[in-house]
Amino acid sequence: MMVESASETIRTTPSNQNGVSSLSSQSDGGGGREGGSNGDTNGEISPVDLLHLQQQQALQAARQFLLQQASGLNSPGSNEVKQSPVQVPVSMAMMSPQMITPQQMQQILSPPQLQALLQQQQALMLQQEYYKKQQEQLHLQLLTQQQQQQQQQQQQQAGKQAAKEQLGSKQLAFQQQLIQMQQLQQQHILNLQRQGLVPLQPTAAMQSLQQAMCPSDLQQLWKEVSGVPSSEEALKQAEGLDLSTNSSNSTSAFPKAASAHIPLHSLPNGQSHTPKRDRARLFEWISSFTKADSGDDHVPLYSKGSQPPSSHHEEHAGSHPLYGHGECKWPGCEALCEDMGQFIKHLNNEHALDDRSTAQCRVQMQVVQQLEIQLAKESERLQAMMTHLHMRPSEPKPFNQPLNLASSGSLLKRDSDAYPEGLPHPPTSAATPITPLRQGPSVISSSSLHTHSHSHSHAVGPIRRRNSDKYCTPIASELAQNCEFYKNADVRPPFTYASLIRHAILESPDRQLTLNEIYNWFTRKFAYFRRNTATWKNAVRHNLSLHKCFVRVENVKGAVWTVDEVEYQKRRPPKMTGSPTLVKNMISGLGFGSLNASYQAALAESSLSLLNSPPLVTPPSAASLNMLHVGHDDVSSTVEQVNSNGSCSPTLSPQQYSHPVHVKEEPTEVEEDSRPVSLLAGVTHSLPLPSDERDLEEDLPTEELE
DNA sequence: GGGTCGGTAAACAAAC
DNA sequence: AGTTTGTTTACCGACC
């Protein structure tokens, strides 16, 4: 890594897109320096820098995250959901955080993971701030209240006993609130930090809600919930005892939800519309709602204990949906109640029908609604996935048909078209936080998934992921899913230059590109390649020349580069030619023998992120699955097949299209596609891992054709 | 420890 | 003349 960073600072080129390459600059000491001219190293902060920064933060979070995992940290008082702490490959978890460099992190974690971490961290920071404020406010209030009390006591000493008592009790309540607040905070922070691993928690739910709603919605919602002091509350406030409202934002009742993003816009109590007016109407509204959609109790979300759902708030003999583990499960409450009786009392006292309660109820309904929507979506997706997969076994060796070509493939293809050739592509949304929202959940990036063992050793910035490149990374799918990410985040893509180049070429309409077009493709697709142009361009050229699989073809207009698939395949020597059984074993092994654990972890993770990820985000789903089976290297299947307008016959063997030079024809490849099978095979019979996984990839195809 | 592979640096030449 | 493109060599680190 030293080498890399050093070299980066030293050379790099200013040149940018338009191929103004910089090779020349290398020789002349003067011209160099472009690093600066690139904008990233210069005084002002470029979008890229911002991204960098954010990535750093995310990485920090990731470290923390891993540390927690390693230490088996699990939320203490937590919920039923006993998530296994291992959601990340063990190897990663074992690493001591200090040993993980940002670059390692980048490579260890898939882009989606990074995104998630980033988001988490941001949310965490915001929350912490929020809590801090809350606490400060509470303390302040406590103090002032004490003063008031003292004054009152002095003034009207014996006088108003009653009033005093009232005050006292309120103060008590207040203190209790403070304590609760702290508890909440701690717990919530824990939750947040652990969210990547433990989904389906109140926090997660709230967060997803937040994310599902636009900030303004949330603001309004929270204003309604908290910002608007009711007439009674106003009174309390006069006494300095207000518990439910806080100066600026949100309420103490729902610190969790309020925190994360809202603070950004810190709702300055601008318009407190919807005053508590007629709570009667509110109540009506609510009850109509509950009738409408609550045949089922959603409450369980908040009841850590497994209380059998009892009909609406009816206090049942021994159980109540809002009561569990000696705590009140009213959102944000968690007051301790020794027994049911006490709880009922508490319920009636603290959560009576008032504005706050109704508002909270509304929020809860929103939460439920969101979750239901989400659930419906996910269910549907699951259904589709399952049906899709179940069909798989029937075609055990259909080479190439990576299951989901349709989805990822098409995506990918179009994507390329979207950009005019040679366009300088301004760092699109680089200025924004990595644009986590869109890409979302692709979660289990193949790389992360497959990178099990030695993956973390790619400490070095360089792509250098042999394994992934070889048999783990389906560039096509990975790119398809994370194309936005790579486009905007200054993260090095986990692919080798060769595979990237190949991808670029195959992705092109004619399956041939000029050098400059290749450059453009790189810069277009990867923010990372918008810097240090001299370096990577040199690498590209180097690769083009070095690898036989890249064939230079003289064209009318000059020279273009094409891919000789056969050669490309040769690069990795096929070890086992195919005994079907062997192959089969390999496949299964490939799919799951080695991946089993990580695969499952990834799966869990994916579902997790699903839950956590904002709906806005493209639903994770299919995509992630896609990667799983398309898990072969590079571009391959997706690109080829889809790209060729469906014209490509899946059954073609590499040999068949071996004309190096005029490529453009029907390409190809069948290669790796056997992977899909692997998924199934792996699932059904998880065999011991094969010795060398990559072989499969390449060999299969050939043999399959027979 | 040696081989392979991928990334990087750099020298050089030919073409533009 | 300067730049781009292409080739080649060398070195390093990671992985096997």
XYZ file of C-alpha atoms (C1' of nucleotides) in Angstrom:
738
model
C 0.000 0.000 0.000
C 2.820 2.229 0.689
C 3.804 1.892 -2.806
C 0.500 2.822 -4.050
C -0.107 5.822 -2.017
C 3.323 7.013 -2.579
C 3.111 6.623 -6.209
C -0.196 8.244 -6.324
C 0.978 11.349 -4.764
C 4.017 11.438 -6.796
C 2.588 11.027 -10.163
C -0.899 10.909 -11.272
C -2.074 12.907 -14.023
C -4.114 15.819 -14.446
C -5.355 14.825 -17.621
C -8.765 13.817 -17.585
C -11.229 12.304 -19.488
C -10.425 13.154 -22.824
C -7.645 10.906 -23.018
C -5.219 13.576 -22.479
C -3.171 11.039 -21.049
C -0.237 11.677 -19.155
C 2.221 9.208 -19.916
C 4.375 11.869 -21.230
C 4.197 13.747 -18.090
C 5.961 10.999 -16.372
C 9.176 11.731 -18.016
C 9.171 15.373 -17.535
C 9.483 16.167 -13.962
C 7.739 19.403 -14.431
C 4.623 18.413 -16.133
C 3.819 15.949 -13.507
C 2.183 16.973 -10.451
C -1.014 16.480 -11.974
C -2.246 14.951 -8.894
C -2.945 18.412 -7.820
C -4.506 19.523 -10.932
C -6.841 16.723 -10.688
C -8.670 18.597 -8.194
C -8.619 16.133 -5.474
C -5.443 17.195 -3.982
C -6.014 20.797 -4.313
C -7.135 23.203 -1.795
C -10.795 22.986 -2.269
C -12.636 19.960 -1.442
C -13.793 18.086 -4.391
C -16.698 15.768 -4.422
C -14.302 12.983 -4.572
C -12.737 14.164 -1.409
C -16.047 14.268 0.204
C -16.684 10.799 -0.773
C -13.371 9.865 0.551
C -14.148 11.397 3.791
C -17.383 9.661 4.043
C -15.820 6.455 3.212
C -13.356 6.949 5.928
C -16.129 7.491 8.321
C -17.884 4.484 7.109
C -14.787 2.517 7.540
C -14.476 3.690 11.016
C -17.914 2.523 11.658
C -17.099 -0.706 10.047
C -14.256 -1.227 12.385
C -16.413 -0.658 15.299
C -18.868 -2.914 13.815
C -16.462 -5.695 13.362
C -15.057 -5.238 16.749
C -18.406 -5.689 18.228
C -18.952 -8.723 16.252
C -15.714 -10.174 17.231
C -16.466 -9.698 20.823
C -19.789 -11.228 20.335
C -21.470 -8.184 21.493
C -25.109 -8.555 21.586
C -27.571 -6.180 22.784
C -28.266 -6.761 26.343
C -31.783 -6.366 26.986
C -32.657 -7.411 23.762
C -35.202 -8.829 21.843
C -36.301 -12.108 20.957
C -34.450 -12.067 17.821
C -31.345 -13.768 18.697
C -29.255 -13.026 15.771
C -26.112 -14.785 15.340
C -23.429 -12.304 15.671
C -21.634 -13.596 12.731
C -22.772 -11.891 9.740
C -19.514 -11.179 8.364
C -17.091 -13.778 7.459
C -15.431 -14.963 10.511
C -12.101 -14.156 9.207
C -13.104 -10.588 9.132
C -14.609 -10.623 12.477
C -11.484 -11.945 13.907
C -9.433 -9.193 12.646
C -8.611 -6.669 15.146
C -9.954 -3.405 14.056
C -6.713 -1.679 14.222
C -5.404 -3.953 11.639
C -7.965 -3.077 9.134
C -7.023 -0.385 6.841
C -9.560 1.610 5.003
C -8.571 -0.010 1.855
C -8.951 -3.375 3.329
C -12.286 -2.371 4.476
C -13.229 -1.284 1.111
C -12.320 -4.559 -0.238
C -13.664 -6.632 2.490
C -16.949 -4.997 2.532
C -18.999 -4.874 -0.495
C -20.141 -1.516 -1.681
C -23.533 -2.034 -0.286
C -22.042 -2.874 3.016
C -20.019 0.202 2.923
C -23.049 2.146 2.112
C -24.915 0.664 4.931
C -22.132 1.376 7.283
C -21.886 4.826 6.109
C -25.494 5.416 6.645
C -25.356 3.830 9.992
C -22.559 5.912 11.053
C -24.159 9.055 9.990
C -27.290 8.115 11.716
C -25.368 7.229 14.774
C -23.636 10.496 14.884
C -26.810 12.349 14.463
C -28.440 10.335 17.085
C -25.701 10.858 19.508
C -25.984 14.507 18.997
C -29.617 14.328 19.399
C -29.378 12.445 22.610
C -26.876 14.780 23.920
C -29.149 17.635 23.307
C -31.990 15.852 24.829
C -30.086 15.125 27.914
C -28.869 18.590 28.219
C -32.307 19.874 27.908
C -33.604 17.520 30.418
C -30.931 18.431 32.840
C -31.619 22.007 32.282
C -35.216 21.541 32.875
C -34.494 19.590 35.931
C -32.365 22.318 37.295
C -34.749 25.077 36.603
C -37.445 23.038 38.006
C -35.560 22.444 41.163
C -34.950 26.092 41.486
C -38.532 26.801 41.014
C -39.384 24.321 43.561
C -37.031 25.817 46.014
C -38.408 29.202 45.426
C -41.841 27.976 45.824
C -40.958 26.218 48.940
C -39.438 29.274 50.358
C -42.242 31.468 49.381
C -45.057 29.362 50.355
C -43.549 27.117 52.789
C -46.156 25.221 54.494
C -48.851 26.776 52.478
C -49.727 24.642 49.602
C -48.973 21.187 50.461
C -50.945 19.868 47.623
C -49.255 21.845 45.007
C -45.967 20.858 46.349
C -46.742 17.254 46.196
C -47.820 17.580 42.713
C -44.706 19.262 41.815
C -42.700 16.680 43.558
C -44.312 13.890 41.777
C -43.814 15.573 38.513
C -40.268 16.042 39.252
C -39.971 12.443 40.034
C -41.552 11.590 36.799
C -39.216 13.880 35.160
C -36.230 12.290 36.649
C -37.533 8.997 35.664
C -37.900 10.269 32.226
C -34.352 11.327 32.282
C -33.227 7.942 33.289
C -35.328 6.344 30.696
C -33.919 8.640 28.230
C -30.450 7.560 29.063
C -31.384 3.977 28.908
C -33.026 4.502 25.643
C -30.088 6.233 24.340
C -27.741 3.516 25.265
C -29.920 0.875 23.979
C -30.578 2.673 20.856
C -27.031 3.334 20.128
C -26.357 -0.273 20.608
C -29.102 -1.116 18.293
C -27.910 1.230 15.751
C -24.437 -0.010 15.806
C -25.605 -3.447 15.519
C -28.190 -2.846 12.998
C -26.231 -4.221 10.281
C -26.561 -7.480 12.018
C -29.710 -7.423 13.874
C -32.613 -6.340 11.935
C -36.165 -6.269 12.882
C -35.922 -4.307 15.925
C -37.858 -1.391 16.888
C -35.039 0.750 15.939
C -34.691 -0.807 12.647
C -38.313 -0.453 12.102
C -38.278 3.137 12.949
C -35.341 3.742 10.858
C -36.797 2.136 7.910
C -39.787 4.223 8.434
C -37.732 7.275 8.484
C -36.019 6.334 5.413
C -39.168 5.471 3.751
C -40.562 8.834 4.359
C -39.247 11.979 3.077
C -37.755 14.304 5.568
C -40.605 16.649 5.377
C -43.006 13.906 6.156
C -41.053 12.983 9.112
C -40.713 16.442 10.287
C -44.327 16.949 10.137
C -45.007 13.716 11.780
C -42.715 14.421 14.576
C -43.933 17.844 14.964
C -47.269 16.450 15.428
C -46.032 13.991 17.850
C -43.985 16.242 19.860
C -43.480 19.693 18.756
C -46.940 20.751 19.493
C -47.538 21.224 23.062
C -50.983 20.463 24.069
C -52.832 22.803 26.232
C -52.040 20.731 29.224
C -48.523 20.386 28.249
C -48.300 24.062 27.886
C -49.259 24.248 31.450
C -46.664 21.816 32.421
C -44.207 23.736 30.497
C -45.041 26.760 32.461
C -43.959 24.855 35.408
C -40.839 23.781 33.725
C -41.973 20.290 33.784
C -42.837 19.566 30.323
C -41.881 16.121 29.508
C -43.169 15.574 26.160
C -41.927 18.451 24.251
C -38.559 19.655 23.670
C -37.530 22.931 22.533
C -36.649 22.193 19.064
C -37.054 18.806 17.826
C -38.921 15.774 18.555
C -40.101 14.341 21.678
C -38.662 12.378 24.403
C -41.113 9.766 23.682
C -39.615 8.797 20.442
C -36.087 9.698 20.501
C -35.155 6.868 18.364
C -36.964 7.759 15.325
C -36.597 11.379 15.579
C -32.967 11.332 15.774
C -31.334 10.006 12.817
C -32.005 12.215 9.961
C -34.256 14.836 11.108
C -31.828 16.775 13.095
C -30.292 17.752 9.899
C -33.154 19.949 9.186
C -33.783 20.579 12.741
C -37.366 21.370 12.625
C -37.472 24.736 14.106
C -40.959 24.541 15.236
C -41.954 26.567 12.400
C -45.490 25.760 11.858
C -47.074 23.840 14.460
C -50.095 23.196 12.574
C -52.418 20.610 13.717
C -52.732 21.746 17.139
C -54.224 19.335 19.350
C -57.548 20.568 18.394
C -60.048 17.949 18.651
C -58.525 14.971 19.936
C -61.808 13.376 19.608
C -61.361 13.443 15.916
C -57.946 12.178 16.211
C -59.108 9.337 18.203
C -61.763 8.561 15.746
C -59.310 8.601 13.027
C -57.059 6.323 14.845
C -59.649 3.891 15.787
C -60.941 3.731 12.308
C -57.517 2.994 11.248
C -56.924 0.296 13.674
C -60.094 -1.317 12.746
C -59.212 -1.162 9.199
C -55.867 -2.691 9.272
C -55.375 -4.283 12.477
C -56.810 -7.578 12.420
C -53.414 -8.447 13.387
C -51.479 -7.026 16.144
C -48.521 -5.219 15.067
C -47.678 -4.469 18.507
C -45.357 -7.338 18.810
C -42.883 -5.231 17.142
C -42.356 -3.533 20.319
C -42.964 -6.291 22.663
C -39.775 -7.946 23.200
C -41.354 -10.574 25.181
C -43.473 -12.879 23.261
C -46.783 -11.848 24.380
C -49.629 -13.418 22.688
C -51.484 -10.780 20.912
C -54.445 -9.822 22.809
C -57.128 -7.735 21.413
C -56.527 -4.101 21.509
C -55.364 -2.671 24.592
C -57.590 -4.803 26.611
C -55.772 -5.763 29.638
C -55.780 -9.418 29.807
C -55.231 -11.426 32.782
C -51.596 -12.164 32.565
C -50.458 -10.530 29.423
C -50.750 -7.403 27.506
C -49.210 -6.613 24.213
C -47.857 -3.471 25.649
C -46.392 -5.129 28.599
C -43.493 -7.448 28.669
C -40.496 -8.236 30.736
C -41.661 -5.935 33.401
C -41.638 -3.043 31.081
C -44.139 -0.944 29.405
C -43.800 -1.493 25.733
C -45.375 1.679 24.712
C -43.109 3.072 22.118
C -40.431 4.992 23.776
C -41.647 4.352 27.231
C -40.151 1.306 28.763
C -41.254 2.247 32.187
C -40.738 -0.454 34.674
C -43.816 -2.022 36.081
C -43.601 -4.755 38.550
C -46.816 -6.370 37.728
C -49.760 -6.152 35.522
C -51.686 -4.052 37.880
C -49.002 -1.520 38.089
C -48.655 -1.579 34.411
C -52.311 -0.968 33.872
C -52.101 1.901 36.195
C -49.161 3.221 34.381
C -50.860 2.753 31.105
C -53.828 4.710 32.164
C -51.815 7.420 33.694
C -49.068 7.896 31.260
C -50.609 6.806 28.079
C -54.058 8.073 28.365
C -55.891 9.425 25.465
C -54.174 12.637 24.810
C -52.477 14.256 21.940
C -49.239 12.715 22.587
C -50.543 9.246 22.786
C -52.616 9.578 19.737
C -49.785 11.040 17.847
C -47.569 8.244 18.927
C -50.195 5.909 17.869
C -50.206 7.458 14.509
C -46.552 7.089 14.214
C -46.801 3.528 15.162
C -49.364 3.040 12.519
C -47.093 4.532 10.012
C -44.422 2.224 11.104
C -46.669 -0.696 10.746
C -47.855 0.398 7.405
C -44.430 0.827 6.134
C -43.412 -2.496 7.402
C -46.382 -4.102 5.884
C -45.644 -2.604 2.587
C -42.135 -3.711 2.911
C -43.215 -7.112 3.942
C -45.503 -7.409 1.014
C -42.770 -6.438 -1.319
C -40.307 -8.769 0.169
C -42.752 -11.590 0.223
C -43.456 -11.108 -3.359
C -39.860 -11.047 -4.110
C -39.230 -14.098 -2.117
C -41.931 -15.837 -3.960
C -40.441 -14.939 -7.242
C -37.052 -15.979 -6.121
C -38.236 -19.274 -4.912
C -40.163 -20.115 -7.960
C -37.265 -19.101 -9.978
C -34.883 -21.219 -8.065
C -37.036 -24.191 -7.969
C -36.998 -24.282 -11.642
C -33.330 -24.316 -11.672
C -32.627 -27.879 -10.887
C -34.229 -28.913 -14.037
C -31.514 -27.387 -16.055
C -28.442 -28.529 -14.400
C -26.095 -27.782 -17.085
C -27.482 -25.163 -19.113
C -24.452 -23.369 -19.448
C -24.787 -19.996 -19.671
C -27.937 -18.984 -18.627
C -27.227 -17.124 -15.660
C -30.405 -17.070 -14.029
C -31.200 -13.597 -13.861
C -29.794 -12.289 -16.890
C -32.848 -10.523 -17.488
C -32.601 -8.429 -14.510
C -29.057 -7.591 -14.044
C -28.074 -8.022 -17.556
C -30.429 -5.694 -19.059
C -29.695 -3.251 -16.468
C -26.123 -3.362 -17.155
C -26.417 -3.088 -20.786
C -28.595 -0.146 -20.838
C -26.480 1.436 -18.390
C -23.660 1.657 -20.733
C -25.775 3.124 -23.355
C -26.817 5.797 -21.134
C -23.612 7.577 -21.515
C -22.476 9.118 -24.650
C -19.164 7.951 -25.622
C -16.274 9.936 -24.541
C -18.314 12.072 -22.412
C -16.486 13.596 -19.607
C -19.021 12.490 -17.162
C -18.951 14.913 -14.437
C -18.876 13.219 -11.184
C -22.521 12.941 -11.210
C -23.698 12.909 -7.758
C -20.365 12.574 -6.309
C -21.035 15.441 -4.094
C -23.654 13.593 -2.267
C -23.027 10.982 0.265
C -22.127 8.232 -1.975
C -25.643 8.007 -3.072
C -26.386 5.184 -0.888
C -29.992 5.373 -1.360
C -30.280 4.208 -4.790
C -28.189 1.276 -5.002
C -29.066 0.073 -1.878
C -29.290 -3.306 -0.909
C -27.392 -5.165 -3.262
C -25.956 -6.224 -0.163
C -24.289 -9.419 -0.746
C -21.950 -8.397 -3.232
C -20.482 -11.413 -4.612
C -17.145 -10.307 -3.614
C -18.032 -10.045 -0.070
C -19.742 -13.267 -0.253
C -17.084 -15.219 -1.813
C -14.222 -13.586 -0.363
C -14.215 -15.810 2.504
C -10.792 -16.850 3.360
C -7.963 -14.801 2.282
C -9.829 -11.983 0.995
C -8.966 -9.643 3.689
C -5.443 -9.832 2.854
C -5.883 -7.558 -0.024
C -4.603 -4.973 2.156
C -3.095 -3.346 -0.705
C -5.120 -0.952 -2.598
C -4.605 -2.666 -5.843
C -7.334 -4.737 -7.079
C -5.404 -7.749 -6.505
C -8.239 -9.921 -5.696
C -7.263 -12.980 -7.276
C -9.911 -15.084 -5.978
C -12.629 -12.790 -6.580
C -11.477 -12.086 -9.957
C -11.180 -15.626 -10.781
C -14.185 -17.204 -9.566
C -15.934 -15.030 -7.273
C -16.855 -11.897 -8.916
C -19.363 -11.640 -11.484
C -18.414 -8.339 -12.714
C -21.510 -8.001 -14.647
C -23.851 -8.502 -11.839
C -21.755 -6.715 -9.377
C -21.461 -3.802 -11.619
C -25.029 -3.875 -12.552
C -25.969 -3.666 -8.986
C -23.433 -1.288 -7.807
C -22.875 0.684 -10.828
C -24.079 3.777 -9.152
C -21.869 3.135 -6.281
C -18.757 2.724 -8.302
C -19.684 5.586 -10.399
C -19.801 7.920 -7.508
C -17.693 6.489 -4.826
C -14.019 6.603 -5.022
C -13.692 2.978 -4.334
C -11.515 0.692 -6.177
C -13.507 -1.912 -7.975
C -12.626 -5.412 -6.966
C -11.791 -6.577 -10.402
C -8.639 -6.967 -12.302
C -7.824 -4.674 -15.099
C -8.083 -7.526 -17.478
C -11.556 -8.414 -16.464
C -12.627 -4.837 -16.511
C -11.241 -4.305 -19.916
C -12.894 -7.390 -21.126
C -16.101 -6.283 -19.640
C -15.862 -2.950 -21.276
C -15.185 -4.446 -24.614
C -17.854 -7.037 -24.413
C -20.277 -4.540 -23.255
C -19.813 -2.432 -26.274
C -22.164 -2.912 -29.146
C -19.528 -4.207 -31.439
C -17.499 -5.838 -28.838
C -14.591 -3.784 -29.748
C -13.271 -0.575 -28.389
C -10.480 1.749 -29.060
C -8.093 2.406 -26.317
C -9.602 5.717 -25.720
C -13.017 4.256 -25.494
C -11.786 1.860 -22.943
C -10.406 4.716 -20.985
C -13.675 6.444 -21.198
C -15.482 3.428 -20.049
C -13.290 3.253 -17.008
C -13.788 6.801 -16.063
C -17.429 6.653 -16.751
C -18.036 3.648 -14.678
C -15.714 4.226 -11.833
C -15.057 7.267 -9.871
C -11.911 5.637 -8.805
C -10.516 5.849 -12.259
C -11.029 9.485 -12.501
C -7.873 10.075 -10.687
C -4.411 8.890 -11.204
C -5.050 8.502 -14.802
C -1.480 7.949 -15.687
C -1.304 4.976 -13.491
C -4.323 3.116 -14.487
C -4.154 4.022 -18.090
C -0.732 2.667 -18.186
C -2.041 -0.418 -16.541
C -4.748 -0.726 -19.079
C -2.374 -0.501 -21.921
C -0.075 -2.832 -20.210
C -2.824 -5.341 -19.823
C -3.966 -4.995 -23.337
C -0.572 -5.702 -24.612
C 0.319 -8.312 -22.185
C -2.651 -10.561 -22.342
C -3.186 -12.561 -25.385
C -6.838 -12.444 -24.827
C -6.900 -8.896 -25.965
C -6.558 -8.679 -29.632
C -5.786 -5.582 -31.457
C -7.617 -5.266 -34.674
C -6.807 -2.770 -37.282
C -9.809 -0.920 -38.238
C -10.613 1.549 -40.864
C -10.406 4.281 -38.427
C -7.565 2.911 -36.529
C -7.145 0.126 -34.137
C -9.652 -1.369 -31.854
C -9.321 -3.915 -29.159
C -11.332 -7.044 -28.975
C -11.452 -9.976 -26.697
C -10.463 -13.403 -27.617
C -12.577 -15.382 -25.363
C -10.702 -18.544 -25.863
C -7.545 -16.954 -24.802
C -9.224 -15.349 -21.958
C -10.395 -18.659 -20.761
C -7.023 -20.111 -21.236
C -5.655 -17.725 -18.837
C -6.867 -19.932 -16.201
C -5.828 -23.366 -16.914
C -8.573 -25.818 -16.748
C -7.580 -28.424 -14.431
C -10.224 -30.865 -14.593
C -11.900 -31.637 -17.659
C -14.887 -32.876 -17.001
C -16.013 -35.850 -15.462
C -19.522 -34.918 -14.874
C -19.486 -36.055 -11.376
C -16.386 -34.256 -10.642
C -17.710 -31.206 -12.148
C -20.784 -31.535 -10.229
C -18.965 -31.847 -7.048
C -16.982 -28.924 -7.852
C -19.939 -26.959 -8.558
C -21.638 -27.722 -5.444
C -18.515 -27.222 -3.569
C -17.959 -24.035 -5.214
C -21.295 -22.821 -4.477
C -21.449 -23.742 -0.971
C -18.817 -25.902 0.385
C -16.620 -23.072 1.032
C -19.145 -20.432 0.950
C -21.628 -22.002 3.050
C -21.033 -20.031 6.119
C -20.364 -16.813 4.495
C -23.151 -17.361 2.144
C -25.555 -17.776 4.888
C -24.182 -14.890 6.688
C -24.499 -12.864 3.621
C -27.976 -13.984 3.150
C -28.855 -12.990 6.592
C -27.149 -9.805 6.043
C -28.998 -9.201 2.935
C -32.303 -9.737 4.459
C -31.125 -7.554 7.106
C -30.215 -4.748 5.024
C -33.422 -5.225 3.319
C -35.163 -4.398 6.378
C -32.978 -1.609 7.206
C -32.695 -0.181 3.896
C -34.953 2.479 2.826
C -37.605 1.525 0.450
C -36.481 4.188 -1.800
C -33.638 2.093 -2.357
C -34.056 -0.289 -5.008
C -35.205 -3.377 -3.465
C -32.434 -5.643 -2.857
C -33.702 -8.709 -3.727
C -33.482 -10.338 -6.875
C -30.342 -8.666 -7.551
C -28.566 -10.053 -4.646
C -29.704 -13.433 -5.435
C -28.669 -12.944 -8.844
C -25.214 -12.505 -7.820
C -25.228 -15.625 -6.002
C -25.778 -17.782 -8.853
C -24.203 -15.766 -11.421
C -21.289 -15.933 -9.297
C -18.790 -16.326 -11.895
C -16.142 -14.212 -12.803
C -16.438 -11.217 -14.705
C -18.591 -9.995 -17.246
C -19.370 -13.109 -18.837
C -22.744 -14.277 -18.973
C -24.658 -11.312 -18.253
C -23.040 -9.109 -20.594
C -22.658 -11.463 -23.324
C -25.932 -12.915 -23.400
C -27.955 -10.014 -22.809
C -25.852 -7.776 -24.668
C -25.966 -9.613 -27.814
C -29.543 -8.854 -28.003
C -30.468 -12.250 -27.095
C -28.912 -13.449 -30.196
C -26.263 -15.335 -28.512
C -26.896 -18.891 -28.120
C -26.185 -20.058 -24.738
C -24.872 -23.227 -26.003
C -22.006 -21.892 -27.872
C -18.755 -23.135 -26.768
C -15.854 -20.897 -26.548
C -14.259 -22.567 -29.403
C -17.057 -21.739 -31.591
C -16.471 -18.158 -31.577
C -12.874 -18.128 -31.512
C -12.200 -15.794 -34.318
C -10.040 -13.397 -32.605
C -10.119 -10.722 -34.956
C -13.361 -9.880 -36.218
C -15.083 -10.424 -33.197
C -18.235 -8.787 -33.185
C -20.045 -11.763 -34.023
C -21.505 -13.946 -31.705
C -19.670 -14.099 -28.948
C -19.848 -16.045 -26.770
C -19.288 -17.502 -24.132
C -20.686 -19.968 -22.351
C -18.267 -20.316 -19.972
C -18.916 -19.762 -16.577
C -22.447 -19.916 -16.513
C -22.648 -23.098 -14.951
C -22.714 -21.241 -11.827
C -26.328 -21.017 -11.532
C -26.407 -24.604 -11.100
C -23.980 -24.352 -8.424
C -26.298 -22.427 -6.360
C -28.828 -25.071 -6.392
C -26.510 -27.836 -6.156
C -24.909 -26.249 -3.253
C -28.097 -25.759 -1.543
C -29.273 -29.180 -1.899
C -26.222 -31.096 -1.332
C -23.526 -29.218 0.199
C -20.479 -31.086 -0.601
C -17.089 -30.612 0.702
C -15.353 -27.892 -0.955
C -13.483 -28.592 -4.005
C -9.907 -28.014 -4.255
C -9.852 -25.493 -6.880
C -12.911 -23.649 -7.551
C -12.027 -21.666 -10.443
C -11.684 -24.609 -12.551
C -15.225 -25.180 -12.564
C -15.954 -22.052 -13.931
C -14.034 -22.502 -16.932
C -14.226 -26.095 -17.539
C -17.748 -26.589 -17.156
C -18.747 -24.757 -20.085
C -16.658 -26.573 -22.402
C -17.761 -29.821 -21.375
C -21.253 -29.044 -21.082
C -21.704 -28.542 -24.600
C -21.128 -31.968 -25.557
C 11.081 -20.989 -1.095
C 9.557 -20.821 -5.630
C 6.052 -20.033 -9.109
C 2.197 -17.492 -10.697
C -0.528 -13.567 -11.032
C -1.830 -8.832 -10.908
C -0.491 -4.037 -10.258
C 2.695 -0.446 -10.941
C 6.546 2.037 -12.940
C 9.070 3.109 -16.621
C 11.657 3.055 -20.970
C 11.058 3.059 -25.625
C 9.218 3.208 -30.284
C 5.793 3.975 -33.647
C 1.883 6.369 -35.031
C -0.817 10.356 -34.909
C 7.281 18.767 -31.383
C 4.140 16.952 -28.546
C 0.810 13.400 -27.659
C -1.149 8.982 -27.954
C -0.759 4.257 -28.507
C 1.483 0.060 -27.938
C 5.240 -3.048 -26.317
C 8.284 -4.559 -23.149
C 10.901 -5.130 -18.945
C 11.353 -4.915 -14.161
C 9.871 -5.006 -9.610
C 6.789 -5.843 -5.797
C 3.317 -8.019 -3.075
C -0.172 -11.523 -2.568
C -1.378 -15.957 -3.081
C -0.736 -20.862 -3.704
